[in-house]
PDB file of C-alpha atoms and ligand atoms in Angstrom:
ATOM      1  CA  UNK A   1       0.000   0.000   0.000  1.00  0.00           C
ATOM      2  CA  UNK A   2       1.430   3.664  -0.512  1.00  0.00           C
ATOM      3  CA  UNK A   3      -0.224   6.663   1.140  1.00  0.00           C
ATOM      4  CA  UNK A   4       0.036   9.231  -1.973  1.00  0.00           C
ATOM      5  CA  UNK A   5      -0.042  12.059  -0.269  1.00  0.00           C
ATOM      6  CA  UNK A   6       1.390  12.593   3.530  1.00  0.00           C
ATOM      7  CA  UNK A   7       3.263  15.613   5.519  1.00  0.00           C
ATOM      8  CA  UNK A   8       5.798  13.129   7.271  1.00  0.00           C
ATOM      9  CA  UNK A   9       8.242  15.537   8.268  1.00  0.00           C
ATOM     10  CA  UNK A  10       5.621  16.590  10.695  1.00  0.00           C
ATOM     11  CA  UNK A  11       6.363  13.020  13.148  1.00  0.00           C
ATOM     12  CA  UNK A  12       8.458  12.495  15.516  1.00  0.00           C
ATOM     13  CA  UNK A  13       9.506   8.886  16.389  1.00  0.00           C
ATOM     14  CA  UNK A  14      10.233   8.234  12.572  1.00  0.00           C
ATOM     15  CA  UNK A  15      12.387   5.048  13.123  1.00  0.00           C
ATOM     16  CA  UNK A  16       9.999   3.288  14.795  1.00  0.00           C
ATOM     17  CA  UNK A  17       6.713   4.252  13.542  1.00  0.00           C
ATOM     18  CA  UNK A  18       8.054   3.157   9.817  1.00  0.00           C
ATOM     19  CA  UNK A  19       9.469  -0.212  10.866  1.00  0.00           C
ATOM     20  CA  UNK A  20       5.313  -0.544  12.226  1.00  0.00           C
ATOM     21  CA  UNK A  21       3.647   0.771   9.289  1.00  0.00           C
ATOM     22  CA  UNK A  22       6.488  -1.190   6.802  1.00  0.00           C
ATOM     23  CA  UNK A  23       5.158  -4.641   9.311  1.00  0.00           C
ATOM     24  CA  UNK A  24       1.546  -3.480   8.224  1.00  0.00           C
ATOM     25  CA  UNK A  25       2.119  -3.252   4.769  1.00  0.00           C
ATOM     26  CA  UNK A  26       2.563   0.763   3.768  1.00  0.00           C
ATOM     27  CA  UNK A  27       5.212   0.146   0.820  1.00  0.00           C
ATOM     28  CA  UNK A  28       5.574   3.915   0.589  1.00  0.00           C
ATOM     29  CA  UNK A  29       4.580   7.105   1.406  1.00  0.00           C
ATOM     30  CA  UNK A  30       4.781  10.749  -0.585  1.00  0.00           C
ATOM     31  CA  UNK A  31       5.786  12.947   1.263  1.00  0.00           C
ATOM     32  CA  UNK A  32       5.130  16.107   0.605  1.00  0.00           C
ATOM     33  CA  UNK A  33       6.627  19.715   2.062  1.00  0.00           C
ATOM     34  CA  UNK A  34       4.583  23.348   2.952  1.00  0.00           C
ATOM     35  CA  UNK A  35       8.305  25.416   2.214  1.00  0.00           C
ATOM     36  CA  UNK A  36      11.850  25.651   2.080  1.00  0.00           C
ATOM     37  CA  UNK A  37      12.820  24.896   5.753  1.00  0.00           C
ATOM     38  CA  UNK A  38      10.394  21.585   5.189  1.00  0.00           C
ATOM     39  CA  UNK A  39      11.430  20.942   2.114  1.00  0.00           C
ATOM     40  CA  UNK A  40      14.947  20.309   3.365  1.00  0.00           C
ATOM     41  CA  UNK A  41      13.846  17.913   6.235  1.00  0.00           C
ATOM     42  CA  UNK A  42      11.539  15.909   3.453  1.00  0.00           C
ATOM     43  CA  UNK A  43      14.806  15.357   1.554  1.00  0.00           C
ATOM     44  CA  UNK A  44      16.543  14.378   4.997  1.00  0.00           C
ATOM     45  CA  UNK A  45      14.434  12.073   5.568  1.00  0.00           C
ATOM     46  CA  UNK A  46      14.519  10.605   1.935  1.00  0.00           C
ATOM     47  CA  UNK A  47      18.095  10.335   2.762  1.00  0.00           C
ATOM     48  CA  UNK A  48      17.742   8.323   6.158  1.00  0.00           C
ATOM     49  CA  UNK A  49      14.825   6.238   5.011  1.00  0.00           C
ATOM     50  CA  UNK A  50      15.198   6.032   0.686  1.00  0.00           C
ATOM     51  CA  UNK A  51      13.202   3.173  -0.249  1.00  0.00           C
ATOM     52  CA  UNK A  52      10.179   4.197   1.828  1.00  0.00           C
ATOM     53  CA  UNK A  53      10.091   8.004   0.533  1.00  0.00           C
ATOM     54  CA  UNK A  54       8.600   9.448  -2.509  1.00  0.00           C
ATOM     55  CA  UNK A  55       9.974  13.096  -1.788  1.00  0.00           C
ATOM     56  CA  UNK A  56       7.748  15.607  -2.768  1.00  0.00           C
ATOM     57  CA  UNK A  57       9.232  20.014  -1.941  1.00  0.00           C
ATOM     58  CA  UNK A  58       6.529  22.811  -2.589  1.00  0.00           C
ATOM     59  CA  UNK A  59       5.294  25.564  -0.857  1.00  0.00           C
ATOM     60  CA  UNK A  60       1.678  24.865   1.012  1.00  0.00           C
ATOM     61  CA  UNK A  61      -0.649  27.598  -0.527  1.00  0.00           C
ATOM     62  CA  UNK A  62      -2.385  28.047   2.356  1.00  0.00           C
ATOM     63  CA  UNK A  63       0.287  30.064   3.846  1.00  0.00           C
ATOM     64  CA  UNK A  64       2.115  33.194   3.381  1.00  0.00           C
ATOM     65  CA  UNK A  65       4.320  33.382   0.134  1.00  0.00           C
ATOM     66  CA  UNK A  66       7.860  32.515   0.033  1.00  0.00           C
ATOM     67  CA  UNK A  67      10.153  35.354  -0.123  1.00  0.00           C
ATOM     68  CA  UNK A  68      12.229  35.961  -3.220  1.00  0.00           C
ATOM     69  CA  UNK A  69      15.535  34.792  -1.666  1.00  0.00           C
ATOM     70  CA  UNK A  70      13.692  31.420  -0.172  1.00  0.00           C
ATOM     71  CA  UNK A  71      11.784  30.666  -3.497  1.00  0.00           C
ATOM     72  CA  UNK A  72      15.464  31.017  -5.680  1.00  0.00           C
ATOM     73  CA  UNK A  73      17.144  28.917  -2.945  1.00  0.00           C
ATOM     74  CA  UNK A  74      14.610  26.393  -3.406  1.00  0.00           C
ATOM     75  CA  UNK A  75      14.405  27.037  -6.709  1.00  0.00           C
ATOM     76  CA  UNK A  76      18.619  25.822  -6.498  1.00  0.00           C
ATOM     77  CA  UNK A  77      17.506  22.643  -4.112  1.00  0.00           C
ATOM     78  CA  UNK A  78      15.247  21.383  -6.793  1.00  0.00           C
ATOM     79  CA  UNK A  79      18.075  21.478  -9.033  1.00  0.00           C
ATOM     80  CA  UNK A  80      20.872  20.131  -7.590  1.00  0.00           C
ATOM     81  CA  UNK A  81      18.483  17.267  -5.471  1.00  0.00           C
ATOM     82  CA  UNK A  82      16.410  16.636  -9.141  1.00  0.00           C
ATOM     83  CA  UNK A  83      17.137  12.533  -9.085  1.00  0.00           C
ATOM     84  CA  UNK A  84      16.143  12.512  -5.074  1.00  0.00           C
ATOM     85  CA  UNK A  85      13.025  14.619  -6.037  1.00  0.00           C
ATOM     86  CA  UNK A  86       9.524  12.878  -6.853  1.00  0.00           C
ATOM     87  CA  UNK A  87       7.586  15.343  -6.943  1.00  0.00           C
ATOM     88  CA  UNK A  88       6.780  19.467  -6.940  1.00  0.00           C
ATOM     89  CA  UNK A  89       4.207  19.767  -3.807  1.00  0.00           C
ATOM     90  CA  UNK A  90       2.242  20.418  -2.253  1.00  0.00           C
ATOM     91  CA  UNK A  91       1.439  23.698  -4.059  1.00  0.00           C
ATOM     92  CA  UNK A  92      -1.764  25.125  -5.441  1.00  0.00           C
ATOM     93  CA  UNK A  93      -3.748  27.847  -4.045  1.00  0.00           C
ATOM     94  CA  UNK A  94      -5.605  29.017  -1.030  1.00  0.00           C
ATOM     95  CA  UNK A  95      -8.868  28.188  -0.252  1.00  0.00           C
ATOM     96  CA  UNK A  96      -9.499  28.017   3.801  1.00  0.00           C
ATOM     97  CA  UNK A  97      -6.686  30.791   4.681  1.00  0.00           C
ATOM     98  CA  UNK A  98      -7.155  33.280   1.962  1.00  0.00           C
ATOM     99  CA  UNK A  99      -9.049  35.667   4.187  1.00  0.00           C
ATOM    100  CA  UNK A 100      -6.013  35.613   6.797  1.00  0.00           C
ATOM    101  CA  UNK A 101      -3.300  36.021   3.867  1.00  0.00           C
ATOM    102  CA  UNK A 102      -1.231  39.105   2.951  1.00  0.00           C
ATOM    103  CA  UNK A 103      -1.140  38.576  -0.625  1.00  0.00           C
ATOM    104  CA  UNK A 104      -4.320  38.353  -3.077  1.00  0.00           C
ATOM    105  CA  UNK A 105      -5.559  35.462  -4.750  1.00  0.00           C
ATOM    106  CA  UNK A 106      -3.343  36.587  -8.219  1.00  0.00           C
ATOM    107  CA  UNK A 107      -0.558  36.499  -6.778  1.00  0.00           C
ATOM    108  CA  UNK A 108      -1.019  33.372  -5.420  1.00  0.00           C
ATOM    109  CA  UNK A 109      -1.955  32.253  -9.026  1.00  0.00           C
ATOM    110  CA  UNK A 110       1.393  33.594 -11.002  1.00  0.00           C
ATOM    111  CA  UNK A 111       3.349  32.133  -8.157  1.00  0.00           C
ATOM    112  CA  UNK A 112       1.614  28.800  -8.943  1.00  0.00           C
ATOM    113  CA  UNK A 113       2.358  29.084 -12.565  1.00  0.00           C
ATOM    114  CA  UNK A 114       6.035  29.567 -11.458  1.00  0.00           C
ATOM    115  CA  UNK A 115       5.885  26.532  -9.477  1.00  0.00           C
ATOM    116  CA  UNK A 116       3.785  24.421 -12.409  1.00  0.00           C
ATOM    117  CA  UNK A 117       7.096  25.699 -14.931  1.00  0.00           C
ATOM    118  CA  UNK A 118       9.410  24.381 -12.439  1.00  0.00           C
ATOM    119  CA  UNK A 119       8.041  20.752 -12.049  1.00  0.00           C
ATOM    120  CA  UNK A 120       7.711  20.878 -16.501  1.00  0.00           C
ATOM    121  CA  UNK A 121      11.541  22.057 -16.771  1.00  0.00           C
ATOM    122  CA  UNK A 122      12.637  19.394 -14.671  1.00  0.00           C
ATOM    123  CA  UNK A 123       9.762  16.435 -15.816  1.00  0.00           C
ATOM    124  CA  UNK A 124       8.485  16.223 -12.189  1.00  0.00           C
ATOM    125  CA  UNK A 125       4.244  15.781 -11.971  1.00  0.00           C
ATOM    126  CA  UNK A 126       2.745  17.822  -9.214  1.00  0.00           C
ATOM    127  CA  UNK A 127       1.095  17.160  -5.998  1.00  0.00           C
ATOM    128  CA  UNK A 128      -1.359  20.014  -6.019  1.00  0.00           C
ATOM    129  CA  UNK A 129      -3.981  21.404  -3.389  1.00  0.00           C
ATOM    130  CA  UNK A 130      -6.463  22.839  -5.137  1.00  0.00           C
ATOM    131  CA  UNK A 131     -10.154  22.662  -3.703  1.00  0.00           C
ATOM    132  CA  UNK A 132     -13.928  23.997  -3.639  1.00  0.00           C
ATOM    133  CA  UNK A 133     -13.746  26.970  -6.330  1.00  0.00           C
ATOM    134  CA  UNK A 134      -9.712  27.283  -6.932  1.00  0.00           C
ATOM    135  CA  UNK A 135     -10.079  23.123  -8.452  1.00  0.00           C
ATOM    136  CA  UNK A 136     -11.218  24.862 -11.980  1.00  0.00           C
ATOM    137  CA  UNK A 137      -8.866  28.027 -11.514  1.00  0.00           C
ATOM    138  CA  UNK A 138      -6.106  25.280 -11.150  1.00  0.00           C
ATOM    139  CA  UNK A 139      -6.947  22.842 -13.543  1.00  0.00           C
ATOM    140  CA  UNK A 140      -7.255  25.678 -16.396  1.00  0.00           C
ATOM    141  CA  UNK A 141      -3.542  27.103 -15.532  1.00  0.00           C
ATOM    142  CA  UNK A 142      -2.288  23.362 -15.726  1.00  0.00           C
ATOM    143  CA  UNK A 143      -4.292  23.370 -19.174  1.00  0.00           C
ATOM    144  CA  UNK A 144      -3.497  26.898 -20.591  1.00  0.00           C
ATOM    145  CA  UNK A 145       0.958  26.980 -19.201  1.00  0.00           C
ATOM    146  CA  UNK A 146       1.706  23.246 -18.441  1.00  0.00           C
ATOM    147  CA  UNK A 147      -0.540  20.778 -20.592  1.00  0.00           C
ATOM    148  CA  UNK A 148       1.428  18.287 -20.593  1.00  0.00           C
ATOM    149  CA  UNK A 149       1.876  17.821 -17.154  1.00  0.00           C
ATOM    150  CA  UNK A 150       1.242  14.777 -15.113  1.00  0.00           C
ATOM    151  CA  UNK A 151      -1.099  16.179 -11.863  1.00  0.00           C
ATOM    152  CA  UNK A 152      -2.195  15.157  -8.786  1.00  0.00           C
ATOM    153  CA  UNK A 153      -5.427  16.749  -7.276  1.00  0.00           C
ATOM    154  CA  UNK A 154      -5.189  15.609  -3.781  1.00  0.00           C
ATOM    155  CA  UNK A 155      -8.231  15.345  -1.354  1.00  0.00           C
ATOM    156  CA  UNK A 156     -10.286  16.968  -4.082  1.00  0.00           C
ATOM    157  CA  UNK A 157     -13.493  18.840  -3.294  1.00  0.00           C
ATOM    158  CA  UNK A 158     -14.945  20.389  -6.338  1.00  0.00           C
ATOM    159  CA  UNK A 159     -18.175  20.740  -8.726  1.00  0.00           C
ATOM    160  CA  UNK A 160     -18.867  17.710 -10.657  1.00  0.00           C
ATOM    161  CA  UNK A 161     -18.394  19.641 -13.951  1.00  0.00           C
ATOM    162  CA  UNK A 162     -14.750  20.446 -12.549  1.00  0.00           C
ATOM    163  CA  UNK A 163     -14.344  16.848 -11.624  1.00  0.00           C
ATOM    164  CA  UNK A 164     -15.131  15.457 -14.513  1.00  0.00           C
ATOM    165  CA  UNK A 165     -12.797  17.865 -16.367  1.00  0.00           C
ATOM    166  CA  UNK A 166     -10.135  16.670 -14.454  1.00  0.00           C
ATOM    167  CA  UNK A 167     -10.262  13.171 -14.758  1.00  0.00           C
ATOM    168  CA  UNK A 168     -10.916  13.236 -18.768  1.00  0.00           C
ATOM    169  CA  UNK A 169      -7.835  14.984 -18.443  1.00  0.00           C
ATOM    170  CA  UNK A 170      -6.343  12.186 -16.767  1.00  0.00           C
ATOM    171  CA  UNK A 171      -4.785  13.897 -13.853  1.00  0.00           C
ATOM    172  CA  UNK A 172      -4.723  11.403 -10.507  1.00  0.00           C
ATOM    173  CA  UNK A 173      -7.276  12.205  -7.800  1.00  0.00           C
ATOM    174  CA  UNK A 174      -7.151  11.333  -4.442  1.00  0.00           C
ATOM    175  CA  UNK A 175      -9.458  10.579  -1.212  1.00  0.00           C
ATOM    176  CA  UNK A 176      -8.790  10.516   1.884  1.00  0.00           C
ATOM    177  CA  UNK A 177      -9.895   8.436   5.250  1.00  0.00           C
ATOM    178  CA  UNK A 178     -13.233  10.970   5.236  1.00  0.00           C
ATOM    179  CA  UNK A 179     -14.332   9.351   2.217  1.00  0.00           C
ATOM    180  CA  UNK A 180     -15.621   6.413   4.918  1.00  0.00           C
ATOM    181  CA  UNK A 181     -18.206   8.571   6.501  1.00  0.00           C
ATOM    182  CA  UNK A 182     -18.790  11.836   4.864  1.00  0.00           C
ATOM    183  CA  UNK A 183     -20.838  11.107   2.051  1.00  0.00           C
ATOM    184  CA  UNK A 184     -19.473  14.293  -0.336  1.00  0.00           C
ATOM    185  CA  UNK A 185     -16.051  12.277  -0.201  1.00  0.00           C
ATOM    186  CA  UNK A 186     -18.101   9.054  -1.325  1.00  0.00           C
ATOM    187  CA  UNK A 187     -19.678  10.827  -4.107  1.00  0.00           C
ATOM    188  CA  UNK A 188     -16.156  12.246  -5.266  1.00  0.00           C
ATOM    189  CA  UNK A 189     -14.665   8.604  -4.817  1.00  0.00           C
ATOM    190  CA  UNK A 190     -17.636   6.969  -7.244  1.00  0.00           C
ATOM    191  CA  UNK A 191     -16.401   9.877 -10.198  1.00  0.00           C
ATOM    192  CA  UNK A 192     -12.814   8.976 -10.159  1.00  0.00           C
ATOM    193  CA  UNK A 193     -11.976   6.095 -12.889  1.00  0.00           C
ATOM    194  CA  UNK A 194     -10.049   3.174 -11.430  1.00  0.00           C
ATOM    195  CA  UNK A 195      -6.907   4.064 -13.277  1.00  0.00           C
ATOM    196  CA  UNK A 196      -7.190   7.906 -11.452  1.00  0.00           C
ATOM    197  CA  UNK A 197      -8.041   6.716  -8.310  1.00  0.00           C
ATOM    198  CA  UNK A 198      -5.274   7.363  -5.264  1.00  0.00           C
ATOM    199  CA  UNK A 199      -5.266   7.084  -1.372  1.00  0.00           C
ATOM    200  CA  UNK A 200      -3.837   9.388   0.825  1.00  0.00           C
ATOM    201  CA  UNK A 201      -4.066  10.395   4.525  1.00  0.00           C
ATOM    202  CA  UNK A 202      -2.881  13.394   4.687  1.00  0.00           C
ATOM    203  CA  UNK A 203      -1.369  12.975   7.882  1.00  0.00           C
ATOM    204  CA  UNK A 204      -1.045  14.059  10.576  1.00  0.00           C
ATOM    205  CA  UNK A 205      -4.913  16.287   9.833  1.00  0.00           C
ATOM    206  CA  UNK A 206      -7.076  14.496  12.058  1.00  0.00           C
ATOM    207  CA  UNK A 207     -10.128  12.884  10.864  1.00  0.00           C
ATOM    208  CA  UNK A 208     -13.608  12.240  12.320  1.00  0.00           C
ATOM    209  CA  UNK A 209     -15.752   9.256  12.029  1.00  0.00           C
ATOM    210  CA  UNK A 210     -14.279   6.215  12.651  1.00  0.00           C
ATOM    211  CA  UNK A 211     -11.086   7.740  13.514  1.00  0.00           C
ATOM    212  CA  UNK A 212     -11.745   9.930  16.035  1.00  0.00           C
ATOM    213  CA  UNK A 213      -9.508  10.366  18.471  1.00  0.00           C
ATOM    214  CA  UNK A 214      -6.812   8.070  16.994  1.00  0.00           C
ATOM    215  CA  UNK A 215      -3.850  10.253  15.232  1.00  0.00           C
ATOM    216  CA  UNK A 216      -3.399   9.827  11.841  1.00  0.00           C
ATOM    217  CA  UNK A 217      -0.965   7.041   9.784  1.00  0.00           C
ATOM    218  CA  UNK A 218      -0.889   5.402   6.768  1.00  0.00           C
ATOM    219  CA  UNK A 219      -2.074   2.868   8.531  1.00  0.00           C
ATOM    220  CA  UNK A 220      -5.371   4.375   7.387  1.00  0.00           C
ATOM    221  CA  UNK A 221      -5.421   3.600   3.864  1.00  0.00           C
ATOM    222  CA  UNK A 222      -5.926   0.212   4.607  1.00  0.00           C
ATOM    223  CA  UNK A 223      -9.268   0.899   6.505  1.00  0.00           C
ATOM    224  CA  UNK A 224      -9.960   3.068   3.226  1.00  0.00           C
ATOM    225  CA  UNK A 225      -8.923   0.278   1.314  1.00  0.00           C
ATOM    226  CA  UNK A 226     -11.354  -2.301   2.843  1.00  0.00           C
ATOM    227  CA  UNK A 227     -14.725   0.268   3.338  1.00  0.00           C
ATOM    228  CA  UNK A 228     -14.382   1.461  -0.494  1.00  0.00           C
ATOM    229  CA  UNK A 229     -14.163  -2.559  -1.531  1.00  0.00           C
ATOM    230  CA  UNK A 230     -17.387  -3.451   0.573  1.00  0.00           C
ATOM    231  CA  UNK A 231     -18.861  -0.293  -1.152  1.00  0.00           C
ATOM    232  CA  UNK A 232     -17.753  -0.648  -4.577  1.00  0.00           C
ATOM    233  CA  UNK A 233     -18.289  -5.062  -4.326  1.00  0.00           C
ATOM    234  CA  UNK A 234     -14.959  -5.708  -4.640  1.00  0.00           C
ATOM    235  CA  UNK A 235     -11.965  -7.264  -3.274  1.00  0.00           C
ATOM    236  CA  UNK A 236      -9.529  -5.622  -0.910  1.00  0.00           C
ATOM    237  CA  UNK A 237      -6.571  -7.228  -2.547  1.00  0.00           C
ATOM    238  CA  UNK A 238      -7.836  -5.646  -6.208  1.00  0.00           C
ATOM    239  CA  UNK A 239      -7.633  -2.479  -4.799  1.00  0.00           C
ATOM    240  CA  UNK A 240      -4.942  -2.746  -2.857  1.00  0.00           C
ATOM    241  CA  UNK A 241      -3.158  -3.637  -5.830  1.00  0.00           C
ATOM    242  CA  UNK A 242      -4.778  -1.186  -8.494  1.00  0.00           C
ATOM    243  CA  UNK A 243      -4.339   1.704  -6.086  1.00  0.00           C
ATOM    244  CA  UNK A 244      -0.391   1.105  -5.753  1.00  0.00           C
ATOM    245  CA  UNK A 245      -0.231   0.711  -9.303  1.00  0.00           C
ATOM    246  CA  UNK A 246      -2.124   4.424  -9.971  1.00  0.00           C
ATOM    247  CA  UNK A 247       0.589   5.520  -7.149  1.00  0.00           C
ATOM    248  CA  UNK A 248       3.201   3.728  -8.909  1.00  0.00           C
ATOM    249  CA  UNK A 249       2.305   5.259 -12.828  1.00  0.00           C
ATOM    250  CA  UNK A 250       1.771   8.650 -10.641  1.00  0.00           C
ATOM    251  CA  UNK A 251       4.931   8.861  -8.802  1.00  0.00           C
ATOM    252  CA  UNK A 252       7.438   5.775  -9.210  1.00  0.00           C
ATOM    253  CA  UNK A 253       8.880   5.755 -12.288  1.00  0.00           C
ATOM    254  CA  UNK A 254      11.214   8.791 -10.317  1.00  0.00           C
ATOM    255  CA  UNK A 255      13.189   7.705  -7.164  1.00  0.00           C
TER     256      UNK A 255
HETATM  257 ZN1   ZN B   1      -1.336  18.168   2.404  1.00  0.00          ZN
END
């Protein structure tokens, strides 16, 4: 199993909680970074633990913008880590914060098409965050400065119209553990073709449901795993195995 889209470098206990979730069957995890100062303990830990780590450095959009200096020093990371690199992410564009942030919703958009240039100049897909009415400003700036790139909408929430869009695109959509009790997640989860479809946690964001009160692992996706086989009549092992593929055409064929 590989959780597709987690913020790792936000555990503590790293040694031992991978040698658990390795026992329980999480092949690997992408893990994704919010800026520069994360995105250099994302590739630490693809250094300490390389098999398990699908690296993924971005900036978050629901914070602040990097400053010039930051963005061209990680502008010089990407470069000189490229091979160690598996993805650009998690970037996209603020949704829940964009109230609380400094800069306006176009700047936030040409920084974005910076970041989409980046991942096409050095053939890396993107992990992208891009949700509720920013999923269709996002998709058409992949279409319109990077069409060719390979995307990843993770823990999509968007019109059905914008949905769809994506998919016939055939950019990679994920769900999360919600998608076991929050029926808007189900509906999402029922649109995504079995080729598209990845699992992610999203860890460590807490979830509700049946996992309230427990903190969030990959150990998860395997609970995901199991509801969305009794729900689509199914077997576990199919999607266990169909899921890793999609994670695998996604996001393997990089180290
Ligand atoms: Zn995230």
């Amino acid at each position: 199993m590989i959780d597709a889209h987690i913020h790792l470098e936000k555990y503590d206990n790293l040694a031992e909680r991978i040698e658990k979730w390795q026992a329980a069957g999480i092949e690997k995890v992408v893990a994704v970074s919010n800026d520069l100062a994360s995105s250099y303990r994302t590739l630490e830990l693809k250094t300490q633990y390389p098999d398990f780590i699908l690296a993924g450095c971005g900036f978050h959009p629901e914070m602040p913008l990097p400053t010039h200096a930051d963005f061209q020093e990680w502008l010089r990371l990407v470069k000189s880590e490229r091979e160690r690199i598996a993805c650009i992410g998690e970037i996209g564009l603020p949704h829940y914060e964009i109230e609380n942030l400094p800069a306006s919703l176009q700047t936030y958009q040409e920084f974005l098409v910076d970041c989409v240039k980046t991942a096409e100049e050095h053939h890396l897909p993107v992990a992208l965050h891009a949700v509720h009415d920013k999923a269709k400003i996002v998709y058409e700036i992949l279409k319109k400065e990077t069409p060719s790139l390979s995307a990843h909408f993770h823990w999509l929430k968007a019109p059905a119209d914008v949905t769809r869009n994506i998919t016939a695109s055939g950019y990679f959509v994920s769900v999360t553990p919600e998608v076991c009790y929050r029926e808007r997640d189900q509906q999402l989860a029922a649109m995504i073709p079995e080729n598209q479809l990845l699992l992610e946690t999203d860890g460590p964001w807490p979830f509700q449901g049946p996992f309230t009160g427990h903190e969030t692992t990959p150990l998860f996706i395997e609970t995901i795993i199991n509801y969305l086989a009794q729900k689509n009549n199914t077997s576990p092992h199919f999607l266990r195995q169909k899921t890793k593929d999609n994670a695998w055409n996604m996001y393997g064929y990089l180290k």
